[in-house]
């Protein structure tokens, strides 16, 4: 039932009440039906951060179109409202119809940042559900999660009933059918529905598995306890994005949110092979949306929402075939009077051209962001971000020449084998970018953002021991001292303490559940927020559990050591990742398999899917892809084979591209 009558009097007493009222353009208040499984889809952070999340918006529409499903949304109330809700006994609610969470069958969250785990626990509690799955009764909500973080689900295994791995578009329909049948049967028992969910490909039910440790407290393996649970749970991969042109009705908020613009996903996956990048590894292969569909989604979306900005999203949008044409047709569309600007939030410097700079800058010129990630070529070979300095300078020259003045450059520090020379390389890259800017403008500015590297599951760096906070701080100070007199270069950095906390949960095992619960019980919510983050919560909780930072964060893993996510599969062969780790240490780069023969990483071969790319040649510009000079672009004939041959050992050893 609705909690609106009890909620409304509280809204006058809190900051930003518009966060809680829904009513956005594109919102739906679906009719709940006895035969339909009711989903409450959530993002475990505030409305401003959660509303633009495309994953939730896509799933909301797909479930609402399903004959056996309905879906509404929820976000984390800020601490002021939470306090009042707890005082007045108001439970967590949906923003669409203000129904109490307990009226739904499933509450499912998108998890894209590990530090939101304490908010996840808080929202389960606010919904009136026992935080640990073992304490739940048949009438309680099923708690589900999905998103990139869940590729290592073990730290939150105690709190969730099921985990969705990979693309959600198809699997939510299958879950809806199982839960609708359970609902119609009167929710007879919980184990039965969990066993049925475990039978769906891509769904992991943690309570049906047990983690086994040796006498020294080292993980030995994670094994199924039930015949319904597969020994390894494989991710789901949509073979063709063209079949899923969602969201069709992107929400237009009434209040300020991050990324407040039309968002259209142009492709999923990335095969550039950056070794630090979990998103690139777990979302393989590349699946492009047809350019015509992108144009239609953009035009329909702009028309419906009234936005004058569209972001073409992906992990590396400049790699999209025909990007210049799509951008040009959007900004020059007479229907929108030349007033539309296009942002490409994820730009690779080696695929950014004067053409793109000219087009996206036509309507509005805000800052441009590039991510060289490391300061020296040696370091970029280690991380396999094979961007040459010349590529960066050519990209910023294109931008400056087209009228841009402000550049943002993203870097990581604390990478494997990093030396002080590599760190200081960041300063010289930034200075050179400023010098190029001065050829075009009087006072160009460059902001460099430096984040402390946190290794993630299913990347070649999953074995690497993270830099300590002290070491990260020393490197940042080194850079700060170096840039002290460069007024055109502004340095920003991510708090090394937050990198340490993220490191605890990123590669943690089931024992971390007690730590997350402890942090939550001591008031540690909104740990993604600088003003709320406190490493001491985490250190105290670790200590109380007899665990250490050294064990989870700073220690290098061994080749054959059991990893907490060994019973999960992102498709990637472990020996491919290990070979990549060795290649990293040997400073050997690996080219993009989109335009070269397959290396048999497992992501396509294991699932019978393959890249969907409109162009068989790499985009203009850049040095990566074929081992040839691509600055001229478009001249490398590569035939995409229906079934790609495995890379031969000899080719692997030679690092050759075939
Ligand atoms: S299976 Fe081959 S083609 Fe597919 S992502 Fe892996 S290396 Fe690339």
Short mmCIF file of C-alpha atoms in Angstrom, two decimals, residues 30-529:
data_model
loop_
_atom_site.label_atom_id
_atom_site.label_comp_id
_atom_site.label_asym_id
_atom_site.label_seq_id
_atom_site.Cartn_x
_atom_site.Cartn_y
_atom_site.Cartn_z
CA UNK A 30 2.08 0.25 -13.54
CA UNK A 31 -1.01 -1.60 -12.46
CA UNK A 32 -0.11 -4.34 -10.00
CA UNK A 33 -1.86 -7.62 -10.85
CA UNK A 34 -2.27 -10.82 -8.85
CA UNK A 35 -0.49 -12.88 -11.49
CA UNK A 36 2.41 -10.45 -12.04
CA UNK A 37 5.77 -10.50 -10.23
CA UNK A 38 6.39 -7.04 -8.80
CA UNK A 39 9.94 -5.69 -9.01
CA UNK A 40 11.28 -2.74 -7.05
CA UNK A 41 14.38 -1.71 -9.00
CA UNK A 42 16.86 0.31 -7.00
CA UNK A 43 20.12 2.14 -7.08
CA UNK A 44 21.87 2.22 -3.70
CA UNK A 45 22.74 5.90 -3.79
CA UNK A 46 20.79 9.16 -3.98
CA UNK A 47 18.22 9.94 -6.64
CA UNK A 48 20.62 12.37 -8.41
CA UNK A 49 23.18 9.62 -8.93
CA UNK A 50 20.73 6.76 -9.48
CA UNK A 51 18.15 8.26 -11.82
CA UNK A 52 20.38 8.50 -14.92
CA UNK A 53 21.43 4.86 -14.55
CA UNK A 54 20.60 3.41 -17.93
CA UNK A 55 20.58 -0.21 -16.77
CA UNK A 56 17.68 0.42 -14.39
CA UNK A 57 15.75 2.44 -16.94
CA UNK A 58 16.13 -0.30 -19.55
CA UNK A 59 15.03 -3.08 -17.19
CA UNK A 60 12.09 -1.05 -15.87
CA UNK A 61 10.65 -0.79 -19.38
CA UNK A 62 11.34 -4.40 -20.32
CA UNK A 63 9.71 -5.75 -17.16
CA UNK A 64 6.69 -3.47 -17.53
CA UNK A 65 6.19 -4.77 -21.07
CA UNK A 66 6.23 -8.38 -19.81
CA UNK A 67 2.75 -9.88 -19.32
CA UNK A 68 3.82 -11.30 -15.94
CA UNK A 69 5.80 -8.36 -14.56
CA UNK A 70 5.55 -4.86 -13.14
CA UNK A 71 8.44 -2.64 -12.10
CA UNK A 72 8.84 0.53 -10.09
CA UNK A 73 11.95 2.38 -8.83
CA UNK A 74 13.59 3.29 -5.56
CA UNK A 75 16.75 5.15 -4.50
CA UNK A 76 18.54 5.66 -1.20
CA UNK A 77 16.90 8.37 0.87
CA UNK A 78 19.44 10.91 2.10
CA UNK A 79 20.27 10.67 5.82
CA UNK A 80 17.84 13.46 6.80
CA UNK A 81 14.81 11.64 5.40
CA UNK A 82 16.07 8.27 6.56
CA UNK A 83 16.24 9.53 10.12
CA UNK A 84 12.63 10.77 9.95
CA UNK A 85 11.46 7.58 8.25
CA UNK A 86 12.96 5.45 11.01
CA UNK A 87 11.46 7.72 13.67
CA UNK A 88 7.99 7.61 12.12
CA UNK A 89 8.15 3.97 11.05
CA UNK A 90 7.90 4.75 7.32
CA UNK A 91 9.45 1.94 5.27
CA UNK A 92 11.41 2.21 2.02
CA UNK A 93 9.04 3.05 -0.85
CA UNK A 94 8.91 3.30 -4.62
CA UNK A 95 9.12 6.79 -6.11
CA UNK A 96 6.57 5.89 -8.79
CA UNK A 97 3.52 5.07 -6.67
CA UNK A 98 5.01 5.38 -3.16
CA UNK A 99 4.21 1.77 -2.40
CA UNK A 100 5.95 0.21 0.56
CA UNK A 101 8.84 -2.05 -0.47
CA UNK A 102 7.19 -5.00 1.30
CA UNK A 103 4.40 -4.92 -1.33
CA UNK A 104 6.84 -6.06 -4.00
CA UNK A 105 8.14 -9.58 -4.66
CA UNK A 106 11.68 -8.66 -5.66
CA UNK A 107 13.90 -5.75 -4.73
CA UNK A 108 16.88 -5.62 -7.10
CA UNK A 109 19.80 -3.21 -7.16
CA UNK A 110 22.30 -2.17 -9.77
CA UNK A 111 25.74 -2.20 -8.15
CA UNK A 112 28.38 -0.24 -9.97
CA UNK A 113 30.61 0.84 -7.05
CA UNK A 114 31.78 -1.32 -4.15
CA UNK A 115 31.54 1.45 -1.56
CA UNK A 116 27.74 1.42 -1.95
CA UNK A 117 27.55 -2.02 -0.30
CA UNK A 118 26.71 -0.55 3.09
CA UNK A 119 23.86 1.39 1.48
CA UNK A 120 22.59 -1.88 0.00
CA UNK A 121 22.38 -3.35 3.51
CA UNK A 122 20.74 -0.18 4.79
CA UNK A 123 18.04 -0.28 2.10
CA UNK A 124 17.26 -3.94 2.78
CA UNK A 125 16.83 -3.01 6.43
CA UNK A 126 14.71 0.06 5.60
CA UNK A 127 12.49 -2.19 3.51
CA UNK A 128 11.75 -4.17 6.68
CA UNK A 129 13.57 -7.30 5.50
CA UNK A 130 16.17 -9.20 7.57
CA UNK A 131 19.55 -8.15 6.20
CA UNK A 132 20.89 -11.71 5.95
CA UNK A 133 19.22 -14.03 3.45
CA UNK A 134 19.39 -16.93 5.92
CA UNK A 135 16.94 -15.12 8.24
CA UNK A 136 14.29 -14.47 5.57
CA UNK A 137 10.88 -16.18 5.48
CA UNK A 138 8.80 -17.04 2.37
CA UNK A 139 6.79 -13.81 2.63
CA UNK A 140 9.86 -11.58 2.54
CA UNK A 141 11.11 -9.88 -0.59
CA UNK A 142 13.66 -11.61 -2.74
CA UNK A 143 16.78 -9.45 -2.85
CA UNK A 144 18.66 -9.43 -6.16
CA UNK A 145 21.66 -7.54 -7.52
CA UNK A 146 23.36 -7.07 -10.86
CA UNK A 147 25.94 -4.75 -12.35
CA UNK A 148 29.69 -4.74 -12.79
CA UNK A 149 30.55 -5.11 -9.11
CA UNK A 150 28.71 -8.38 -8.86
CA UNK A 151 31.36 -10.26 -10.84
CA UNK A 152 32.85 -10.72 -7.39
CA UNK A 153 29.62 -11.21 -5.44
CA UNK A 154 31.19 -12.88 -2.42
CA UNK A 155 31.47 -9.85 -0.07
CA UNK A 156 27.69 -9.37 -0.37
CA UNK A 157 26.81 -13.07 -0.62
CA UNK A 158 25.17 -13.11 2.83
CA UNK A 159 22.78 -10.27 2.04
CA UNK A 160 21.39 -11.18 -1.37
CA UNK A 161 19.17 -14.00 -2.59
CA UNK A 162 20.31 -13.91 -6.20
CA UNK A 163 22.88 -12.23 -8.41
CA UNK A 164 22.48 -11.58 -12.14
CA UNK A 165 25.71 -11.79 -14.13
CA UNK A 166 26.03 -9.92 -17.41
CA UNK A 167 23.40 -8.33 -19.64
CA UNK A 168 19.99 -8.19 -17.96
CA UNK A 169 17.60 -7.70 -20.90
CA UNK A 170 16.74 -11.35 -21.44
CA UNK A 171 17.27 -12.76 -17.99
CA UNK A 172 14.83 -10.43 -16.20
CA UNK A 173 12.00 -11.97 -18.23
CA UNK A 174 13.03 -15.48 -17.13
CA UNK A 175 13.26 -14.40 -13.49
CA UNK A 176 9.86 -12.70 -13.77
CA UNK A 177 8.29 -15.97 -14.92
CA UNK A 178 9.80 -17.99 -12.06
CA UNK A 179 8.78 -15.45 -9.42
CA UNK A 180 5.29 -14.95 -10.88
CA UNK A 181 4.70 -18.72 -10.65
CA UNK A 182 5.94 -18.69 -7.04
CA UNK A 183 3.65 -15.79 -6.24
CA UNK A 184 0.60 -17.43 -7.83
CA UNK A 185 1.33 -20.61 -5.85
CA UNK A 186 1.15 -18.53 -2.64
CA UNK A 187 4.91 -18.36 -2.05
CA UNK A 188 5.05 -21.85 -0.54
CA UNK A 189 8.72 -21.90 0.43
CA UNK A 190 11.84 -19.95 -0.19
CA UNK A 191 14.28 -22.72 -1.03
CA UNK A 192 12.08 -23.85 -3.94
CA UNK A 193 12.09 -20.47 -5.67
CA UNK A 194 15.82 -20.06 -5.06
CA UNK A 195 16.50 -23.44 -6.64
CA UNK A 196 14.39 -22.45 -9.65
CA UNK A 197 16.30 -19.18 -9.96
CA UNK A 198 19.62 -21.04 -9.78
CA UNK A 199 18.46 -23.01 -12.82
CA UNK A 200 18.39 -19.85 -14.99
CA UNK A 201 21.60 -19.24 -16.92
CA UNK A 202 23.40 -16.18 -15.54
CA UNK A 203 21.74 -16.33 -12.10
CA UNK A 204 23.87 -17.10 -9.04
CA UNK A 205 22.21 -18.00 -5.74
CA UNK A 206 24.93 -17.59 -3.07
CA UNK A 207 23.09 -19.49 -0.33
CA UNK A 208 23.35 -22.67 -2.42
CA UNK A 209 27.17 -22.53 -2.21
CA UNK A 210 29.73 -22.85 0.53
CA UNK A 211 33.16 -21.25 0.76
CA UNK A 212 35.78 -23.62 2.21
CA UNK A 213 38.92 -22.29 3.94
CA UNK A 214 42.07 -24.12 5.08
CA UNK A 215 43.53 -24.08 8.61
CA UNK A 216 45.45 -20.86 7.79
CA UNK A 217 42.26 -19.11 6.74
CA UNK A 218 43.04 -19.25 3.02
CA UNK A 219 40.18 -19.91 0.62
CA UNK A 220 40.34 -23.42 -0.83
CA UNK A 221 37.25 -23.33 -3.09
CA UNK A 222 33.61 -22.33 -3.30
CA UNK A 223 31.37 -25.33 -3.98
CA UNK A 224 27.66 -25.93 -4.64
CA UNK A 225 25.67 -27.40 -1.75
CA UNK A 226 22.63 -28.26 -3.85
CA UNK A 227 22.07 -30.18 -7.06
CA UNK A 228 20.21 -27.16 -8.52
CA UNK A 229 23.36 -25.03 -8.31
CA UNK A 230 25.84 -25.25 -11.21
CA UNK A 231 29.52 -25.53 -10.20
CA UNK A 232 30.29 -22.47 -12.33
CA UNK A 233 27.78 -19.72 -13.06
CA UNK A 234 28.23 -18.19 -16.50
CA UNK A 235 27.40 -14.58 -17.39
CA UNK A 236 24.67 -13.67 -19.90
CA UNK A 237 25.60 -11.94 -23.15
CA UNK A 238 23.13 -10.35 -25.57
CA UNK A 239 24.26 -11.33 -29.04
CA UNK A 240 22.57 -8.40 -30.75
CA UNK A 241 21.85 -4.95 -29.27
CA UNK A 242 19.72 -4.08 -32.31
CA UNK A 243 16.92 -6.20 -30.83
CA UNK A 244 16.82 -4.10 -27.68
CA UNK A 245 16.39 -0.40 -28.52
CA UNK A 246 15.88 0.60 -24.87
CA UNK A 247 15.17 2.79 -23.05
CA UNK A 248 12.42 4.03 -25.32
CA UNK A 249 11.12 6.51 -22.75
CA UNK A 250 14.16 7.91 -20.97
CA UNK A 251 13.12 9.62 -17.76
CA UNK A 252 13.41 13.41 -17.64
CA UNK A 253 13.84 14.42 -14.01
CA UNK A 254 12.17 17.44 -12.42
CA UNK A 255 15.23 18.17 -10.35
CA UNK A 256 18.96 18.36 -10.94
CA UNK A 257 20.72 15.01 -11.50
CA UNK A 258 24.14 13.99 -12.78
CA UNK A 259 24.37 13.42 -16.55
CA UNK A 260 21.15 15.34 -17.18
CA UNK A 261 20.88 14.73 -20.92
CA UNK A 262 19.61 12.18 -23.37
CA UNK A 263 21.78 9.07 -23.25
CA UNK A 264 21.95 6.61 -26.13
CA UNK A 265 24.12 3.53 -25.84
CA UNK A 266 25.93 2.99 -29.14
CA UNK A 267 27.73 -0.22 -28.34
CA UNK A 268 28.44 -2.61 -25.52
CA UNK A 269 31.76 -4.26 -24.77
CA UNK A 270 35.32 -3.24 -25.55
CA UNK A 271 38.22 -5.30 -26.79
CA UNK A 272 41.00 -2.72 -26.54
CA UNK A 273 42.26 -4.91 -23.73
CA UNK A 274 43.30 -2.31 -21.14
CA UNK A 275 44.53 -4.58 -18.37
CA UNK A 276 43.26 -2.49 -15.46
CA UNK A 277 39.74 -2.17 -16.88
CA UNK A 278 37.18 -4.56 -15.48
CA UNK A 279 34.36 -3.16 -17.62
CA UNK A 280 36.31 -3.86 -20.81
CA UNK A 281 37.08 -7.43 -19.79
CA UNK A 282 33.69 -8.53 -18.48
CA UNK A 283 31.54 -7.00 -21.24
CA UNK A 284 33.32 -8.61 -24.21
CA UNK A 285 32.65 -9.01 -27.12
CA UNK A 286 31.90 -5.72 -28.87
CA UNK A 287 28.29 -5.38 -30.00
CA UNK A 288 27.52 -2.25 -32.00
CA UNK A 289 24.03 -0.91 -32.40
CA UNK A 290 23.20 -0.26 -36.08
CA UNK A 291 23.93 3.38 -36.94
CA UNK A 292 20.37 3.82 -38.25
CA UNK A 293 18.95 2.68 -34.96
CA UNK A 294 21.22 5.11 -33.09
CA UNK A 295 20.01 7.97 -35.28
CA UNK A 296 16.37 7.02 -34.70
CA UNK A 297 16.85 6.67 -30.94
CA UNK A 298 18.58 10.06 -30.83
CA UNK A 299 15.93 11.86 -32.90
CA UNK A 300 12.98 10.25 -31.08
CA UNK A 301 14.59 10.88 -27.71
CA UNK A 302 15.35 14.55 -28.41
CA UNK A 303 11.87 15.11 -29.77
CA UNK A 304 10.19 13.52 -26.76
CA UNK A 305 12.37 14.85 -23.96
CA UNK A 306 13.20 18.34 -25.19
CA UNK A 307 16.84 17.86 -24.23
CA UNK A 308 19.36 19.78 -26.31
CA UNK A 309 22.25 17.49 -25.44
CA UNK A 310 22.75 13.85 -26.26
CA UNK A 311 25.52 11.62 -24.94
CA UNK A 312 26.51 8.70 -27.11
CA UNK A 313 27.60 6.22 -24.50
CA UNK A 314 29.85 3.15 -24.55
CA UNK A 315 33.23 2.23 -23.15
CA UNK A 316 35.01 4.02 -26.01
CA UNK A 317 32.60 5.90 -28.25
CA UNK A 318 35.11 7.12 -30.81
CA UNK A 319 35.55 3.45 -31.79
CA UNK A 320 31.94 3.27 -33.03
CA UNK A 321 31.83 2.68 -36.80
CA UNK A 322 30.60 5.77 -38.58
CA UNK A 323 30.81 7.92 -35.45
CA UNK A 324 31.56 11.08 -37.42
CA UNK A 325 28.48 10.59 -39.57
CA UNK A 326 26.16 9.95 -36.63
CA UNK A 327 27.49 13.00 -34.80
CA UNK A 328 27.31 15.18 -37.89
CA UNK A 329 23.75 14.17 -38.73
CA UNK A 330 22.69 14.86 -35.15
CA UNK A 331 24.18 18.32 -34.80
CA UNK A 332 23.10 19.33 -38.30
CA UNK A 333 19.56 17.95 -38.05
CA UNK A 334 17.36 20.86 -39.20
CA UNK A 335 14.54 19.62 -36.96
CA UNK A 336 16.56 20.72 -33.94
CA UNK A 337 17.79 23.98 -35.47
CA UNK A 338 21.48 23.29 -34.99
CA UNK A 339 21.01 23.66 -31.24
CA UNK A 340 21.85 20.11 -30.23
CA UNK A 341 25.21 19.30 -28.74
CA UNK A 342 26.70 15.85 -28.64
CA UNK A 343 28.91 14.65 -25.84
CA UNK A 344 31.10 11.62 -26.11
CA UNK A 345 31.79 10.82 -22.48
CA UNK A 346 34.36 8.17 -23.18
CA UNK A 347 36.90 9.19 -25.77
CA UNK A 348 40.04 7.37 -26.73
CA UNK A 349 42.78 9.76 -27.67
CA UNK A 350 43.91 7.62 -30.57
CA UNK A 351 40.53 7.68 -32.23
CA UNK A 352 39.72 11.36 -31.78
CA UNK A 353 39.94 13.37 -34.98
CA UNK A 354 39.55 16.93 -36.17
CA UNK A 355 36.27 15.83 -37.77
CA UNK A 356 34.82 14.69 -34.46
CA UNK A 357 36.21 17.71 -32.60
CA UNK A 358 34.63 20.05 -35.14
CA UNK A 359 31.26 18.34 -35.02
CA UNK A 360 30.83 17.94 -31.29
CA UNK A 361 32.09 21.44 -30.68
CA UNK A 362 29.56 23.02 -33.03
CA UNK A 363 26.79 23.69 -30.60
CA UNK A 364 28.64 24.10 -27.34
CA UNK A 365 32.22 23.85 -26.19
CA UNK A 366 32.63 22.60 -22.68
CA UNK A 367 35.76 20.84 -21.50
CA UNK A 368 36.99 17.70 -23.22
CA UNK A 369 38.17 14.69 -21.31
CA UNK A 370 40.77 12.15 -22.38
CA UNK A 371 42.18 9.26 -20.40
CA UNK A 372 45.79 8.44 -21.28
CA UNK A 373 45.84 6.63 -17.88
CA UNK A 374 49.64 6.56 -17.53
CA UNK A 375 52.44 9.06 -17.98
CA UNK A 376 54.96 7.04 -20.00
CA UNK A 377 54.87 4.72 -22.99
CA UNK A 378 56.50 1.99 -20.89
CA UNK A 379 53.69 2.18 -18.35
CA UNK A 380 51.05 2.29 -21.07
CA UNK A 381 52.48 -0.93 -22.51
CA UNK A 382 52.23 -2.53 -19.08
CA UNK A 383 48.55 -1.59 -18.82
CA UNK A 384 47.97 -2.19 -22.55
CA UNK A 385 46.66 1.30 -23.18
CA UNK A 386 48.63 1.57 -26.37
CA UNK A 387 48.22 5.27 -26.85
CA UNK A 388 51.33 7.07 -28.02
CA UNK A 389 52.22 10.57 -26.89
CA UNK A 390 51.81 11.67 -30.50
CA UNK A 391 48.23 10.32 -30.42
CA UNK A 392 47.42 12.44 -27.38
CA UNK A 393 49.03 15.53 -28.85
CA UNK A 394 47.23 15.02 -32.18
CA UNK A 395 43.91 14.65 -30.34
CA UNK A 396 44.34 17.78 -28.21
CA UNK A 397 45.60 19.70 -31.25
CA UNK A 398 42.39 18.69 -33.09
CA UNK A 399 40.36 19.93 -30.16
CA UNK A 400 42.27 23.19 -29.61
CA UNK A 401 42.16 23.93 -33.34
CA UNK A 402 38.38 23.58 -33.23
CA UNK A 403 38.00 26.09 -30.44
CA UNK A 404 38.21 24.01 -27.29
CA UNK A 405 40.21 25.57 -24.44
CA UNK A 406 39.88 23.28 -21.46
CA UNK A 407 41.16 19.72 -21.32
CA UNK A 408 40.79 17.15 -18.61
CA UNK A 409 43.18 14.22 -18.50
CA UNK A 410 42.61 11.13 -16.38
CA UNK A 411 45.46 9.06 -14.98
CA UNK A 412 45.93 6.15 -12.64
CA UNK A 413 48.71 5.83 -10.12
CA UNK A 414 49.76 2.76 -8.16
CA UNK A 415 49.86 0.61 -11.31
CA UNK A 416 52.00 -2.56 -11.46
CA UNK A 417 55.75 -1.83 -11.92
CA UNK A 418 55.15 1.93 -11.71
CA UNK A 419 58.30 4.00 -11.03
CA UNK A 420 58.68 7.65 -10.06
CA UNK A 421 59.68 8.34 -13.64
CA UNK A 422 56.29 7.03 -14.77
CA UNK A 423 54.52 9.19 -12.19
CA UNK A 424 56.44 12.30 -13.23
CA UNK A 425 55.64 11.48 -16.87
CA UNK A 426 52.09 12.59 -16.05
CA UNK A 427 53.40 16.11 -15.34
CA UNK A 428 55.33 16.33 -18.58
CA UNK A 429 52.38 15.12 -20.66
CA UNK A 430 50.22 17.79 -19.03
CA UNK A 431 52.82 20.51 -19.67
CA UNK A 432 53.11 19.53 -23.31
CA UNK A 433 49.34 19.66 -23.71
CA UNK A 434 49.34 23.20 -22.28
CA UNK A 435 52.14 24.18 -24.69
CA UNK A 436 50.04 22.95 -27.65
CA UNK A 437 47.06 24.87 -26.29
CA UNK A 438 49.13 28.07 -26.22
CA UNK A 439 49.63 27.79 -29.98
CA UNK A 440 45.89 28.32 -30.33
CA UNK A 441 44.72 30.25 -27.26
CA UNK A 442 46.02 32.76 -24.74
CA UNK A 443 45.28 30.84 -21.58
CA UNK A 444 44.48 27.17 -22.11
CA UNK A 445 43.97 25.10 -19.01
CA UNK A 446 44.51 21.45 -18.26
CA UNK A 447 43.12 19.59 -15.27
CA UNK A 448 44.68 16.27 -14.45
CA UNK A 449 42.80 13.84 -12.25
CA UNK A 450 44.76 11.06 -10.65
CA UNK A 451 43.06 8.01 -9.16
CA UNK A 452 44.69 5.33 -7.03
CA UNK A 453 44.55 2.02 -8.88
CA UNK A 454 42.34 -0.69 -7.33
CA UNK A 455 42.72 -4.15 -8.94
CA UNK A 456 39.48 -5.88 -9.91
CA UNK A 457 38.26 -9.42 -10.48
CA UNK A 458 38.46 -10.82 -14.03
CA UNK A 459 41.27 -8.52 -15.10
CA UNK A 460 44.91 -9.47 -15.70
CA UNK A 461 45.74 -7.35 -12.64
CA UNK A 462 43.56 -9.43 -10.31
CA UNK A 463 46.74 -10.97 -8.89
CA UNK A 464 48.46 -7.64 -8.17
CA UNK A 465 48.91 -6.32 -4.62
CA UNK A 466 47.53 -2.79 -4.46
CA UNK A 467 49.84 0.12 -3.46
CA UNK A 468 49.53 1.15 0.17
CA UNK A 469 47.86 4.43 1.07
CA UNK A 470 51.25 5.81 2.07
CA UNK A 471 52.75 4.90 -1.30
CA UNK A 472 49.84 6.43 -3.21
CA UNK A 473 50.13 9.59 -1.12
CA UNK A 474 53.87 9.77 -1.77
CA UNK A 475 53.30 9.53 -5.53
CA UNK A 476 50.62 12.22 -5.47
CA UNK A 477 52.93 14.50 -3.45
CA UNK A 478 55.69 13.90 -5.95
CA UNK A 479 53.42 15.05 -8.72
CA UNK A 480 52.13 17.99 -6.72
CA UNK A 481 55.66 19.21 -6.02
CA UNK A 482 56.57 18.82 -9.68
CA UNK A 483 53.58 20.87 -10.84
CA UNK A 484 53.72 23.52 -8.11
CA UNK A 485 54.79 26.30 -10.47
CA UNK A 486 52.66 25.26 -13.47
CA UNK A 487 49.64 27.46 -13.01
CA UNK A 488 47.94 26.27 -16.19
CA UNK A 489 47.87 22.70 -14.84
CA UNK A 490 45.45 21.89 -12.07
CA UNK A 491 45.96 18.63 -10.21
CA UNK A 492 43.10 16.73 -8.60
CA UNK A 493 43.42 13.38 -6.93
CA UNK A 494 41.25 10.65 -5.47
CA UNK A 495 41.62 10.09 -1.72
CA UNK A 496 44.06 7.16 -1.20
CA UNK A 497 42.04 6.14 1.87
CA UNK A 498 38.98 5.57 -0.32
CA UNK A 499 41.12 3.45 -2.67
CA UNK A 500 42.12 1.31 0.33
CA UNK A 501 38.49 0.81 1.40
CA UNK A 502 37.46 -0.03 -2.18
CA UNK A 503 40.34 -2.49 -2.30
CA UNK A 504 39.03 -4.38 0.75
CA UNK A 505 35.74 -5.27 -0.91
CA UNK A 506 36.84 -5.47 -4.56
CA UNK A 507 38.65 -8.76 -4.17
CA UNK A 508 37.17 -9.85 -0.87
CA UNK A 509 35.60 -13.18 0.06
CA UNK A 510 32.49 -14.10 2.05
CA UNK A 511 34.09 -13.13 5.33
CA UNK A 512 33.76 -9.51 4.21
CA UNK A 513 29.99 -9.74 4.78
CA UNK A 514 30.59 -9.35 8.52
CA UNK A 515 32.83 -6.34 7.83
CA UNK A 516 30.21 -4.64 5.64
CA UNK A 517 27.54 -5.30 8.26
CA UNK A 518 29.80 -3.92 11.00
CA UNK A 519 30.51 -0.72 9.02
CA UNK A 520 26.77 -0.29 8.43
CA UNK A 521 25.90 -0.92 12.10
CA UNK A 522 28.36 1.80 13.11
CA UNK A 523 26.70 4.32 10.79
CA UNK A 524 28.93 3.97 7.72
CA UNK A 525 26.48 4.65 4.90
CA UNK A 526 27.11 6.80 1.80
CA UNK A 527 30.75 5.78 1.73
CA UNK A 528 31.00 7.02 -1.87
CA UNK A 529 30.49 10.54 -0.57
#
